[in-house]
PDB file of C-alpha atoms in Angstrom:
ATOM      1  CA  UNK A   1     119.796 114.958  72.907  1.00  0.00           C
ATOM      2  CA  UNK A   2     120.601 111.357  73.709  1.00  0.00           C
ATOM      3  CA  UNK A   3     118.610 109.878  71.168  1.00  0.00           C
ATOM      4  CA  UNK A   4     116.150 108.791  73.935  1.00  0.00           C
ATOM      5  CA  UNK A   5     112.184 109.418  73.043  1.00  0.00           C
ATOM      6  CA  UNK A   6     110.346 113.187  72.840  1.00  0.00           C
ATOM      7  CA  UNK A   7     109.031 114.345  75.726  1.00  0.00           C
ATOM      8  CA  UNK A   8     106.861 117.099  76.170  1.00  0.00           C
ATOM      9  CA  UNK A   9     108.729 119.186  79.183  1.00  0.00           C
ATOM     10  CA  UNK A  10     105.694 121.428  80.335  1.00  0.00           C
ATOM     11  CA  UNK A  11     106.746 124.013  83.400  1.00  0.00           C
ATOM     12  CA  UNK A  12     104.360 124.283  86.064  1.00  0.00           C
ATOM     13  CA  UNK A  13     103.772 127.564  87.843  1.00  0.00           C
ATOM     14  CA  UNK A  14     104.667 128.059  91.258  1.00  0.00           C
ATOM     15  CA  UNK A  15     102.078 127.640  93.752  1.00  0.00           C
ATOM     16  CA  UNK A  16     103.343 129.322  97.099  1.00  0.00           C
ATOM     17  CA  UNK A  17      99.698 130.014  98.482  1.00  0.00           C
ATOM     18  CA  UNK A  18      98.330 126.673  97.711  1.00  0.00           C
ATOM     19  CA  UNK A  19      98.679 125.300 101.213  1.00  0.00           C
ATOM     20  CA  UNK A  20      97.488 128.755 103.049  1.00  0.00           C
ATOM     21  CA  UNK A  21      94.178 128.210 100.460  1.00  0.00           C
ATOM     22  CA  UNK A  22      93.680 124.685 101.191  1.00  0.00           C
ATOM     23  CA  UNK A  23      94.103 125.425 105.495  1.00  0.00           C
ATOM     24  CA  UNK A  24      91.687 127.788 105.217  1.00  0.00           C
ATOM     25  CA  UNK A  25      88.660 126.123 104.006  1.00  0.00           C
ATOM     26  CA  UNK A  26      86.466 124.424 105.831  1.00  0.00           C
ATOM     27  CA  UNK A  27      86.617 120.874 106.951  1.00  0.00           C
ATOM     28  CA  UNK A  28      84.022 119.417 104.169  1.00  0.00           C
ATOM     29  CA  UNK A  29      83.572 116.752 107.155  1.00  0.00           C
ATOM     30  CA  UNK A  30      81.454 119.801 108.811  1.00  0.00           C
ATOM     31  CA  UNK A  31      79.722 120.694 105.737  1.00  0.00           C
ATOM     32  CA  UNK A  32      78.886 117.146 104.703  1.00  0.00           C
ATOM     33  CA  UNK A  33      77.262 116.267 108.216  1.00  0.00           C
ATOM     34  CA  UNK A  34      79.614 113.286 108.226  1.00  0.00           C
ATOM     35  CA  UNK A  35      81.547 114.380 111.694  1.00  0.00           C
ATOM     36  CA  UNK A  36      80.562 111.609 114.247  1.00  0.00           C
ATOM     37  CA  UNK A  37      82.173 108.138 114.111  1.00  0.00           C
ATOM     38  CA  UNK A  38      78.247 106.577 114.238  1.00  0.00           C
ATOM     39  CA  UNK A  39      77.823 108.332 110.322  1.00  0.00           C
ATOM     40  CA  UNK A  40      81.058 107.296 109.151  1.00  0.00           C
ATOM     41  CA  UNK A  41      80.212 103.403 109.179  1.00  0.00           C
ATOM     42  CA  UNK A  42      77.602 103.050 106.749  1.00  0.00           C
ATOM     43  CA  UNK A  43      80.181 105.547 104.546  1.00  0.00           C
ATOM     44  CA  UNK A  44      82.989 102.471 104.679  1.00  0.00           C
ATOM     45  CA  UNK A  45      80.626 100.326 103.800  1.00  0.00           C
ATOM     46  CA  UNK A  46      79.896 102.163 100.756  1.00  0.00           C
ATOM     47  CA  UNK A  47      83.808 101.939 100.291  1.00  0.00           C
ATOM     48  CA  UNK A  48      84.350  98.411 100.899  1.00  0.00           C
ATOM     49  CA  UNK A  49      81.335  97.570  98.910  1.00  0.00           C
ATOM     50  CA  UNK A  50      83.555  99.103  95.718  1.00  0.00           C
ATOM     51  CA  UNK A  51      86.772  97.457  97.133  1.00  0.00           C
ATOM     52  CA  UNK A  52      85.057  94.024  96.875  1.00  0.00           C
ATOM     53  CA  UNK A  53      83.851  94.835  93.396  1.00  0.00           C
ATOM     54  CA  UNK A  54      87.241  94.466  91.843  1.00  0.00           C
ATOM     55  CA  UNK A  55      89.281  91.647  91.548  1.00  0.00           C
ATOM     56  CA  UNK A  56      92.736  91.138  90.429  1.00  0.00           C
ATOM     57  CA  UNK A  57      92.231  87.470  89.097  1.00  0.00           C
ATOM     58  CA  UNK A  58      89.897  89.197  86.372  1.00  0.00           C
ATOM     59  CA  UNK A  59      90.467  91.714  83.241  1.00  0.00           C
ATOM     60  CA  UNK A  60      91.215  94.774  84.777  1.00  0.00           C
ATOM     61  CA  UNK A  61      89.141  97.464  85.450  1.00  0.00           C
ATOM     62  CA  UNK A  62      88.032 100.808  87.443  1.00  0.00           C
ATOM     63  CA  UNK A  63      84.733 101.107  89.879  1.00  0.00           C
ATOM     64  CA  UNK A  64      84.073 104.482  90.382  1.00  0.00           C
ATOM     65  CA  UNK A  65      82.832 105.172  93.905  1.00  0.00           C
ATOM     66  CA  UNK A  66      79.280 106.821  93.840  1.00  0.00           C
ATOM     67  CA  UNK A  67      79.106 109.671  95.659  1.00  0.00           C
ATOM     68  CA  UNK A  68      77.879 109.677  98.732  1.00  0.00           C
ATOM     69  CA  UNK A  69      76.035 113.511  98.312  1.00  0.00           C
ATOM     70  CA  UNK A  70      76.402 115.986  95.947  1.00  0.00           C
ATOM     71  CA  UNK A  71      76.991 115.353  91.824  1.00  0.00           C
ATOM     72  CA  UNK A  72      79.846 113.739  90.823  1.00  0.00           C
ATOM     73  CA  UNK A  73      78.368 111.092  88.442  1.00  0.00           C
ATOM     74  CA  UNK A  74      80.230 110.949  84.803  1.00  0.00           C
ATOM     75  CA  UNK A  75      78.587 110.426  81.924  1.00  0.00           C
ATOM     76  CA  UNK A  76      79.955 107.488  80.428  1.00  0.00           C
ATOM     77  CA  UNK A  77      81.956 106.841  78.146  1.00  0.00           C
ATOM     78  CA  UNK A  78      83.733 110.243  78.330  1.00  0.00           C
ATOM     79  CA  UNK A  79      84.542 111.752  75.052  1.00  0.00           C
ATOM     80  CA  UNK A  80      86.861 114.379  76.349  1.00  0.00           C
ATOM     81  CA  UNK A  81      90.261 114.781  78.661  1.00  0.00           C
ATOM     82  CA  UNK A  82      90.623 113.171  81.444  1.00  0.00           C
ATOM     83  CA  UNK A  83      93.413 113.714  84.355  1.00  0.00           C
ATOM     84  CA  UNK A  84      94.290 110.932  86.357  1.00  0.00           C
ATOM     85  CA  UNK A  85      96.224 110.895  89.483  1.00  0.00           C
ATOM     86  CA  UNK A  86      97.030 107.429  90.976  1.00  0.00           C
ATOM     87  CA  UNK A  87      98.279 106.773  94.938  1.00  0.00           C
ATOM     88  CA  UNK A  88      98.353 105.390  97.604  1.00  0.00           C
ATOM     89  CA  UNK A  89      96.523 108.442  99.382  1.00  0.00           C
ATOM     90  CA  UNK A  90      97.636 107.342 102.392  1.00  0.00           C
ATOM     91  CA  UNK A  91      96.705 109.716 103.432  1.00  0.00           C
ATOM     92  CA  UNK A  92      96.087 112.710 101.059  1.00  0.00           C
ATOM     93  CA  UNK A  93      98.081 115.578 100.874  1.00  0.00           C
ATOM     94  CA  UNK A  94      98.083 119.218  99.488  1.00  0.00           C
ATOM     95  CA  UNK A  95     100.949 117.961  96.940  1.00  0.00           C
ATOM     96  CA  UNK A  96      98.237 115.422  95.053  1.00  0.00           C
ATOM     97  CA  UNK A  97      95.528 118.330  95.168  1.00  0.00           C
ATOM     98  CA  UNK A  98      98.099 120.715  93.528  1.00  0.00           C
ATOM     99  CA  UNK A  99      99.150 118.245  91.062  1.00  0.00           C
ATOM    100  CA  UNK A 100      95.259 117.253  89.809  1.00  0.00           C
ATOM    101  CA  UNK A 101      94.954 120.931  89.250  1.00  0.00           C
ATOM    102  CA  UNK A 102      98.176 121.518  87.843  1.00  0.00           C
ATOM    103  CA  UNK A 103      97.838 118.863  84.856  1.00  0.00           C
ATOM    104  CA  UNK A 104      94.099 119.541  84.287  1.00  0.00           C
ATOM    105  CA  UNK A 105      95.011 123.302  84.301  1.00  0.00           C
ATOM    106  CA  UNK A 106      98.213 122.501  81.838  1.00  0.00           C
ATOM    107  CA  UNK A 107      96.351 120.160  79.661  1.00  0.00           C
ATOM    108  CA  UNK A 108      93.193 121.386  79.666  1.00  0.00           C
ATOM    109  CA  UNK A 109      91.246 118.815  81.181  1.00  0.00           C
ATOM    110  CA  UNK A 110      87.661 119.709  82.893  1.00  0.00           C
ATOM    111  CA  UNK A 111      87.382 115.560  84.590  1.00  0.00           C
ATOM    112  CA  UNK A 112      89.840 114.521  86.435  1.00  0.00           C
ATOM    113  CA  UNK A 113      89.873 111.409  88.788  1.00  0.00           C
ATOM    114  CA  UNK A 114      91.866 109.656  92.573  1.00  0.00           C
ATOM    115  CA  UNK A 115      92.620 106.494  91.744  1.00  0.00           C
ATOM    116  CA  UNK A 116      93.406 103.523  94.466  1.00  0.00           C
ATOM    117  CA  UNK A 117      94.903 100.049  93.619  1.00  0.00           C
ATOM    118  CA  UNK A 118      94.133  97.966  96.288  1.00  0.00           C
ATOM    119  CA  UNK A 119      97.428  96.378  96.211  1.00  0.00           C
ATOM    120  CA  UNK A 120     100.515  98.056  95.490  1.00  0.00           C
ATOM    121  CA  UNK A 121     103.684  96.409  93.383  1.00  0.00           C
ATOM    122  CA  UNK A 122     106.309  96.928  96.383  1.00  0.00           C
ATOM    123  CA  UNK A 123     104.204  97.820  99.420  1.00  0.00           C
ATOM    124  CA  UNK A 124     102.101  96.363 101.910  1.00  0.00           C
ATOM    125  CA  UNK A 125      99.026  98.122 102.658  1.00  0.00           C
ATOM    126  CA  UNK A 126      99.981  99.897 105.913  1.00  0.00           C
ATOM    127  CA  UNK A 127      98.460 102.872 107.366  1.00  0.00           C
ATOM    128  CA  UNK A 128      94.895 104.043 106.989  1.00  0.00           C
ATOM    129  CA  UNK A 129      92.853 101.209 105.624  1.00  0.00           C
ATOM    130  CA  UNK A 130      91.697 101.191 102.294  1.00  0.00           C
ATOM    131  CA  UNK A 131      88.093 102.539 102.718  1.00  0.00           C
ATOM    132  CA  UNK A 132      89.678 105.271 105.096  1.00  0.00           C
ATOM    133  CA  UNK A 133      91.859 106.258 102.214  1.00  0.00           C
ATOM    134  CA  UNK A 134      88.541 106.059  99.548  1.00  0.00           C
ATOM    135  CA  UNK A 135      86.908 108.045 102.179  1.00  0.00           C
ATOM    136  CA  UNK A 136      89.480 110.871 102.451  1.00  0.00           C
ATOM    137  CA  UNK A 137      90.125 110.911  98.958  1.00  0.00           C
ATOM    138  CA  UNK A 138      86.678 111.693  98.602  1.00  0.00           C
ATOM    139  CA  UNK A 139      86.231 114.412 100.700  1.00  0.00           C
ATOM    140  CA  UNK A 140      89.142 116.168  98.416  1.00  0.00           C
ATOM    141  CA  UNK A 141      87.305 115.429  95.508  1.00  0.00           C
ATOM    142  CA  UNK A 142      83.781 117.139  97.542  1.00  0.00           C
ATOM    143  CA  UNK A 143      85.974 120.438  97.546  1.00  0.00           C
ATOM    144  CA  UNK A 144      86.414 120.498  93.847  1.00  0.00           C
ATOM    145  CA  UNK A 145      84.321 122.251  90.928  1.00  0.00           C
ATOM    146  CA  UNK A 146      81.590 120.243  91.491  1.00  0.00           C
ATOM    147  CA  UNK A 147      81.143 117.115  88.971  1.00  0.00           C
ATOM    148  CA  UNK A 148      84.365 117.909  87.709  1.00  0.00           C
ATOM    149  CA  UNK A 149      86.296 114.895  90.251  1.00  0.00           C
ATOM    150  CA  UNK A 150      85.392 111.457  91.082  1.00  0.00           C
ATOM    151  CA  UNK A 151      87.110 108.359  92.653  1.00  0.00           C
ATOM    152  CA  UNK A 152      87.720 105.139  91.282  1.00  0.00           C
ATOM    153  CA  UNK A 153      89.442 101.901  92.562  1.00  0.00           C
ATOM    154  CA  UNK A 154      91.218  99.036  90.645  1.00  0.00           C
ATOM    155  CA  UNK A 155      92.502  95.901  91.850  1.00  0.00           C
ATOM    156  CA  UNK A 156      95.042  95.677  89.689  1.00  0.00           C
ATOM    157  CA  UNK A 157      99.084  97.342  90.418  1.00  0.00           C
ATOM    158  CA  UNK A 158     100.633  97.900  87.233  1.00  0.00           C
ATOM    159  CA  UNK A 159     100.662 100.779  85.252  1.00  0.00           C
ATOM    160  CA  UNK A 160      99.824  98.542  82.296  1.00  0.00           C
ATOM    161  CA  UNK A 161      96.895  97.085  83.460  1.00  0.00           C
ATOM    162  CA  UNK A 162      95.826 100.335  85.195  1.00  0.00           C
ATOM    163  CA  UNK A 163      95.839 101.865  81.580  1.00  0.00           C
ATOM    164  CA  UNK A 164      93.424  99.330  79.934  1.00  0.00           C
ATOM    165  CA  UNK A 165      90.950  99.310  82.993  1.00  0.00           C
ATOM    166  CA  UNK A 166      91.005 103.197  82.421  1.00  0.00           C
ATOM    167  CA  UNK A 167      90.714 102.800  78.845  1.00  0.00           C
ATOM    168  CA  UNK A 168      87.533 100.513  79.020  1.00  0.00           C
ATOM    169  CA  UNK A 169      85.849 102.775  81.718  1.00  0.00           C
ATOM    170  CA  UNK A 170      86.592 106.314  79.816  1.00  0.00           C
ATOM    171  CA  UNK A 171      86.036 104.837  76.398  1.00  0.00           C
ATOM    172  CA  UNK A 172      87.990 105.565  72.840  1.00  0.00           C
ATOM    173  CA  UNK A 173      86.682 108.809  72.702  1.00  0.00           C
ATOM    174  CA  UNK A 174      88.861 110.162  76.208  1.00  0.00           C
ATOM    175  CA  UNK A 175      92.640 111.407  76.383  1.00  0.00           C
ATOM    176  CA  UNK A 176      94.032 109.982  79.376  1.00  0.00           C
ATOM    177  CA  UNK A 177      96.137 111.463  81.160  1.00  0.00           C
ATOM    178  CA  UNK A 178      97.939 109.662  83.561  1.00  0.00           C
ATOM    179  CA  UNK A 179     100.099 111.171  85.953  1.00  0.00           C
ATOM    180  CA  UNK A 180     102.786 109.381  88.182  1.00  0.00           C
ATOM    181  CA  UNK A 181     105.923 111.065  90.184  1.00  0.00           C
ATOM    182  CA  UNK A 182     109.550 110.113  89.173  1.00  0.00           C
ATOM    183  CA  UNK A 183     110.111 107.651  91.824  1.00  0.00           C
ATOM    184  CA  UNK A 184     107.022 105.780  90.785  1.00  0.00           C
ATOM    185  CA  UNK A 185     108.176 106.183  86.964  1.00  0.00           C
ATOM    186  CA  UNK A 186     111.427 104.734  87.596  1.00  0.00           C
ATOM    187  CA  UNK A 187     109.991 101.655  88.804  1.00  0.00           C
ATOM    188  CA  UNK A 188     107.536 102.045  85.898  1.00  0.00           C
ATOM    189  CA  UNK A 189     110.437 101.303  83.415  1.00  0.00           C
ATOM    190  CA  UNK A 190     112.430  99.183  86.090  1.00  0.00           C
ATOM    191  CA  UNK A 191     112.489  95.557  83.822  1.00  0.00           C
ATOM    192  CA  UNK A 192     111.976  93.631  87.317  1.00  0.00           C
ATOM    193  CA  UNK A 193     108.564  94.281  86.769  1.00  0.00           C
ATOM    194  CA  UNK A 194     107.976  92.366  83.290  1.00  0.00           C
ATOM    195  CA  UNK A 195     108.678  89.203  81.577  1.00  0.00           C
ATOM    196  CA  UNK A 196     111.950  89.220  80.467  1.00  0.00           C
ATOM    197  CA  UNK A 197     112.774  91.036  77.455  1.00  0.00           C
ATOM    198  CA  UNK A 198     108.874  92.009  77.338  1.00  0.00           C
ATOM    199  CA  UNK A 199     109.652  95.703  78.797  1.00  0.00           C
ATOM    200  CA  UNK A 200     109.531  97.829  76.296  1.00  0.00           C
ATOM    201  CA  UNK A 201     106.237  95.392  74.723  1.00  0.00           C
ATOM    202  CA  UNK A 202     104.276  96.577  77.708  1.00  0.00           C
ATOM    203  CA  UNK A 203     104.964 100.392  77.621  1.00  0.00           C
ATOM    204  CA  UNK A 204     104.464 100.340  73.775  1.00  0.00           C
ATOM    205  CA  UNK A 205     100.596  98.967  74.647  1.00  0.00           C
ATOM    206  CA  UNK A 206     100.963 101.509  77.912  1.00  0.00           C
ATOM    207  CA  UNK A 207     101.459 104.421  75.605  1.00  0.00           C
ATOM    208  CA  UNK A 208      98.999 103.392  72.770  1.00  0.00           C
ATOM    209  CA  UNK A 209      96.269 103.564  75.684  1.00  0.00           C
ATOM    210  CA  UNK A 210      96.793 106.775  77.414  1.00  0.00           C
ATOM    211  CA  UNK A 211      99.204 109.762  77.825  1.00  0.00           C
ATOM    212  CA  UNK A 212     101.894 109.565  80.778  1.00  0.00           C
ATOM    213  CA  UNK A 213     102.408 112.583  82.551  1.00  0.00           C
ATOM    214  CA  UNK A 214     105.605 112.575  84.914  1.00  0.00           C
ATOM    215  CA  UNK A 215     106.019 115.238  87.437  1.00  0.00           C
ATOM    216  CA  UNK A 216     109.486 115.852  89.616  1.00  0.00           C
ATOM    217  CA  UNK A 217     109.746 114.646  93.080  1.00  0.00           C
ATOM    218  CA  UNK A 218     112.333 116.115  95.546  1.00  0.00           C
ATOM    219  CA  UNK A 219     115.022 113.424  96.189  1.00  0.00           C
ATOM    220  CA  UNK A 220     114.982 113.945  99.732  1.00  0.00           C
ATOM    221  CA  UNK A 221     111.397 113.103 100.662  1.00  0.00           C
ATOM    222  CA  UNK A 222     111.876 109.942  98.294  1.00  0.00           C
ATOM    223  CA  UNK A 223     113.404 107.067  99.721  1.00  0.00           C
ATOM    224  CA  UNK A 224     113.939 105.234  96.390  1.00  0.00           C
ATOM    225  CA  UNK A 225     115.190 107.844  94.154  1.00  0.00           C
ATOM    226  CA  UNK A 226     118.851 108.903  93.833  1.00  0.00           C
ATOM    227  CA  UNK A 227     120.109 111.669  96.182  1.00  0.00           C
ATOM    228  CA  UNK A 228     120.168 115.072  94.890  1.00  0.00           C
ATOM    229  CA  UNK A 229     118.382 114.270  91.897  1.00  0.00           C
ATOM    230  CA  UNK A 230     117.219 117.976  90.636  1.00  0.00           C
ATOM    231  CA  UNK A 231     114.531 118.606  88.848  1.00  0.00           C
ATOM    232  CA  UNK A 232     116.473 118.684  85.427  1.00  0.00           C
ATOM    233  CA  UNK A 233     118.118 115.657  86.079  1.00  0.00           C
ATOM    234  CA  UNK A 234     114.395 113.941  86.304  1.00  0.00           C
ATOM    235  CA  UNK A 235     113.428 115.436  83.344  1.00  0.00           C
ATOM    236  CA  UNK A 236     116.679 114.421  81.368  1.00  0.00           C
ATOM    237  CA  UNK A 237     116.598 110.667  82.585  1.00  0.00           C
ATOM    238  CA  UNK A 238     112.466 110.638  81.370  1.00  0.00           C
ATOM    239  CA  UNK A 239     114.132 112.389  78.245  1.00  0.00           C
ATOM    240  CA  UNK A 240     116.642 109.660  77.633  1.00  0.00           C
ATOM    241  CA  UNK A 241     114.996 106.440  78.949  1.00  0.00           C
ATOM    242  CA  UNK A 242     113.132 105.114  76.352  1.00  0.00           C
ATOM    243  CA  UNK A 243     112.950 105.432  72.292  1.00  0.00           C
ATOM    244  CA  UNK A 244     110.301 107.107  70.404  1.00  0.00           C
ATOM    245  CA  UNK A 245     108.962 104.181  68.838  1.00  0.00           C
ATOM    246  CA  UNK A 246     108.037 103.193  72.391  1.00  0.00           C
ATOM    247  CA  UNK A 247     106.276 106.616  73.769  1.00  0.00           C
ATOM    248  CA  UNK A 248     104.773 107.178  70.674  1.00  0.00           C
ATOM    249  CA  UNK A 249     105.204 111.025  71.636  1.00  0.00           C
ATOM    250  CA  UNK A 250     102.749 110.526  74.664  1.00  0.00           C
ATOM    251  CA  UNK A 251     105.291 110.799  77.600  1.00  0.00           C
ATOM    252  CA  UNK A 252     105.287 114.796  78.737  1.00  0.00           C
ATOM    253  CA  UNK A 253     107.334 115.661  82.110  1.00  0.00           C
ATOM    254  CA  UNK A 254     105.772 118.433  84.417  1.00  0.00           C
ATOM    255  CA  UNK A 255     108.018 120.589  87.064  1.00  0.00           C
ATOM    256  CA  UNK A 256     106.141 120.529  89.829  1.00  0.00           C
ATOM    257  CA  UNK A 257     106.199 123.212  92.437  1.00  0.00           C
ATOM    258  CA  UNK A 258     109.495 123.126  94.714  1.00  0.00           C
ATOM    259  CA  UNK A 259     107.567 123.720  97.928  1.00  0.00           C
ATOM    260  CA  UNK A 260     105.728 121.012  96.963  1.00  0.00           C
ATOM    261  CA  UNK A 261     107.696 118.276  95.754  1.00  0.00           C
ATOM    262  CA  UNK A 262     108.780 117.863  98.969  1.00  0.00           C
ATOM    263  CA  UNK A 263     105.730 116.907 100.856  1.00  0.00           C
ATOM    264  CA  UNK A 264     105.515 113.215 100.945  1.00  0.00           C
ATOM    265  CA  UNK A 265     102.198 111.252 102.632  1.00  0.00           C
ATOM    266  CA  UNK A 266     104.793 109.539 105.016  1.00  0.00           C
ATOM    267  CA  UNK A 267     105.881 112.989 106.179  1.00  0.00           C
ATOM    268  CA  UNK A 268     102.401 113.587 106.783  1.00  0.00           C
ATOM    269  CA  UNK A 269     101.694 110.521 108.867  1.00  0.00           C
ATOM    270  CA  UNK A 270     105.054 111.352 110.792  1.00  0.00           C
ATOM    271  CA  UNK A 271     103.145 114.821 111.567  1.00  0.00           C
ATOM    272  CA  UNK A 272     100.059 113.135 112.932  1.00  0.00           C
ATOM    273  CA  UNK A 273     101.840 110.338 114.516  1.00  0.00           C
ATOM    274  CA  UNK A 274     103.970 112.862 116.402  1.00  0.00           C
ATOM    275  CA  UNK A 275     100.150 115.311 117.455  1.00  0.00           C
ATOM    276  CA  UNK A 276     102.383 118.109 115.467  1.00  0.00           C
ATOM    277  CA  UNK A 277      99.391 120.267 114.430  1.00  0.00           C
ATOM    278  CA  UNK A 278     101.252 122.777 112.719  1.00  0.00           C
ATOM    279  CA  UNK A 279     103.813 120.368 110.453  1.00  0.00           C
ATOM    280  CA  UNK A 280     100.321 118.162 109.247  1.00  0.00           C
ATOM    281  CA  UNK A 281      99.002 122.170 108.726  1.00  0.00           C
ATOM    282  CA  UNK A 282     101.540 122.278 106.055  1.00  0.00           C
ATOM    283  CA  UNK A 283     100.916 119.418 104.250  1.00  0.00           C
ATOM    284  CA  UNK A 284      97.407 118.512 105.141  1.00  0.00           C
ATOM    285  CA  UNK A 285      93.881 120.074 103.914  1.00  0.00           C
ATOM    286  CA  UNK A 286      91.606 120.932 106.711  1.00  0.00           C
ATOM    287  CA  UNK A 287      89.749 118.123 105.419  1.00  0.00           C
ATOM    288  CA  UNK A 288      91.832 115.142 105.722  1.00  0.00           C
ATOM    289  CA  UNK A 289      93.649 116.048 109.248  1.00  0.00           C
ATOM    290  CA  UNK A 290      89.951 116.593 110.556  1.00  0.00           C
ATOM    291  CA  UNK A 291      89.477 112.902 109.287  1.00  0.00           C
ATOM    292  CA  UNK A 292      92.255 111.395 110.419  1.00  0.00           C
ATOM    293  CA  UNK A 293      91.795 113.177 113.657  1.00  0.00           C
ATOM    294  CA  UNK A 294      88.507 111.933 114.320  1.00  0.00           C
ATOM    295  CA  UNK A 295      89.154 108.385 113.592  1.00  0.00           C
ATOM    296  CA  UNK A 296      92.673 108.421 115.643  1.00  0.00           C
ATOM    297  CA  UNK A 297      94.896 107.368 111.899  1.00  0.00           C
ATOM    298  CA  UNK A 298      98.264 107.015 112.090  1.00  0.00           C
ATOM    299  CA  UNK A 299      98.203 107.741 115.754  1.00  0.00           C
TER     300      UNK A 299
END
């Protein structure tokens, strides 16, 4: 003990079939009727109609996306758990699918959400666009318990701001549970990010809104985190980094499954940049490669 704040360290089962499962449904894109490029259009207009909804010069917030067929509307506010996974989906992978279920299975959460900032902290938006990515994010959230997963965008990068906009959407009455890989954390609690000497001000607010949920990343497939960084070593720097009277008890780290915590979305665009069918198998529902296939991403 380092005198650092509790975390809750919760283990996460191994997974090894959760790829083979996800490769062998069927592309949604085939079930949904949404194959030809002539269909797709009036769907990213749909997305950028929800892009152009938020703005980053206002008091943040979350649109959710309506859904385009099938359920999927909340009833708002929520008055019960709430998993939240936010990325760049760029593009999806079977590592975020595995993680939504993980938490919601851990924590028992029935709603559970993708969330997309339309600007990131560090990066550029490069890639798919950013109705591509609402678009394939939705088709993960199509092959879910149905109702149980929506998508929402915010305009707004920090995890500070993210927290209030989820906050005013869900309502008091939700648990959020917000769930962010160590390499994002550490830049989470980097103080380059805040007013000076206001860190530890903005995480106190971060963890009066909503519950953090870290999960392990491996090193390797992280080009920001230190090398060799094991799994215990994440959990004992989350452990140690900040005091109690700042996580109020609401930081938790999650294992996540070692096959897993290597797949990365830039590995994934390396396998579809390089027309490597079985690498992007690995990492890729038959969803999303069907998507990106059809509208030539990261080619």
């Amino acid at each position: 003990d380092t005198g650092g704040g509790t975390v809750t360290t919760v283990p996460a089962e191994p997974d090894p079939h959760m790829q083979r499962l996800l490769a062998r449904r069927l592309s949604v894109l085939a079930m949904a009727g949404t194959g030809s490029s002539a269909s797709a259009l009036p769907q990213l207009e749909r997305f950028e109609r929800a892009l152009s909804s938020v703005d980053i010069a206002v008091e943040p917030r979350v649109q959710l996306v309506p859904p385009a067929v099938g359920g999927g509307e909340w009833p708002l506010p929520l008055d019960e758990s709430v998993a939240v996974l936010d990325s760049s989906f760029n593009p999806p992978t079977c590592a975020h699918v595995h993680l939504l279920r993980s938490a919601a299975a851990r924590f028992g959460v029935r709603r559970r959400m993708l969330l997309l900032a339309k600007q990131n902290a560090d990066k550029p938006v490069v890639g798919a666009s950013l109705p591509h990515r609402l678009q394939m994010m939705e088709l993960l959230a199509r092959e879910e318990v149905e109702g149980s997963t929506v998508c929402g965008v915010t305009a707004h990068p920090l995890f500070v701001d993210k927290a209030r906009a989820l906050r005013a959407l869900c309502g008091p009455g939700a648990t959020i549970f917000l769930l962010v890989g160590y390499d994002t954390w550490e830049r989470v609690v980097d103080p380059k990010y805040y007013p000076e000497g206001r860190r530890d001000d903005a995480l106190r607010s971060l963890f009066g809104t909503v519950e953090v949920v870290v999960t392990s990343r491996d090193s390797a497939s992280a080009s920001t985190m230190a090398p060799g960084l094991s799994a215990e070593g994440q959990a004992a720097a989350v452990r140690s980094g900040l005091p109690a009277e700042v996580t109020h008890g609401r930081l938790h780290f999650m294992p996540n499954d070692e096959a897993l915590a290597a797949v990365s979305s830039s590995a994934a665009r390396g396998a579809l940049a390089g027309d490597d069918p079985a690498a992007a198998a690995e990492v890729l529902p038959d969803c999303i490669r069907a998507y990106a296939k059809e509208h030539g991403l990261y080619e």
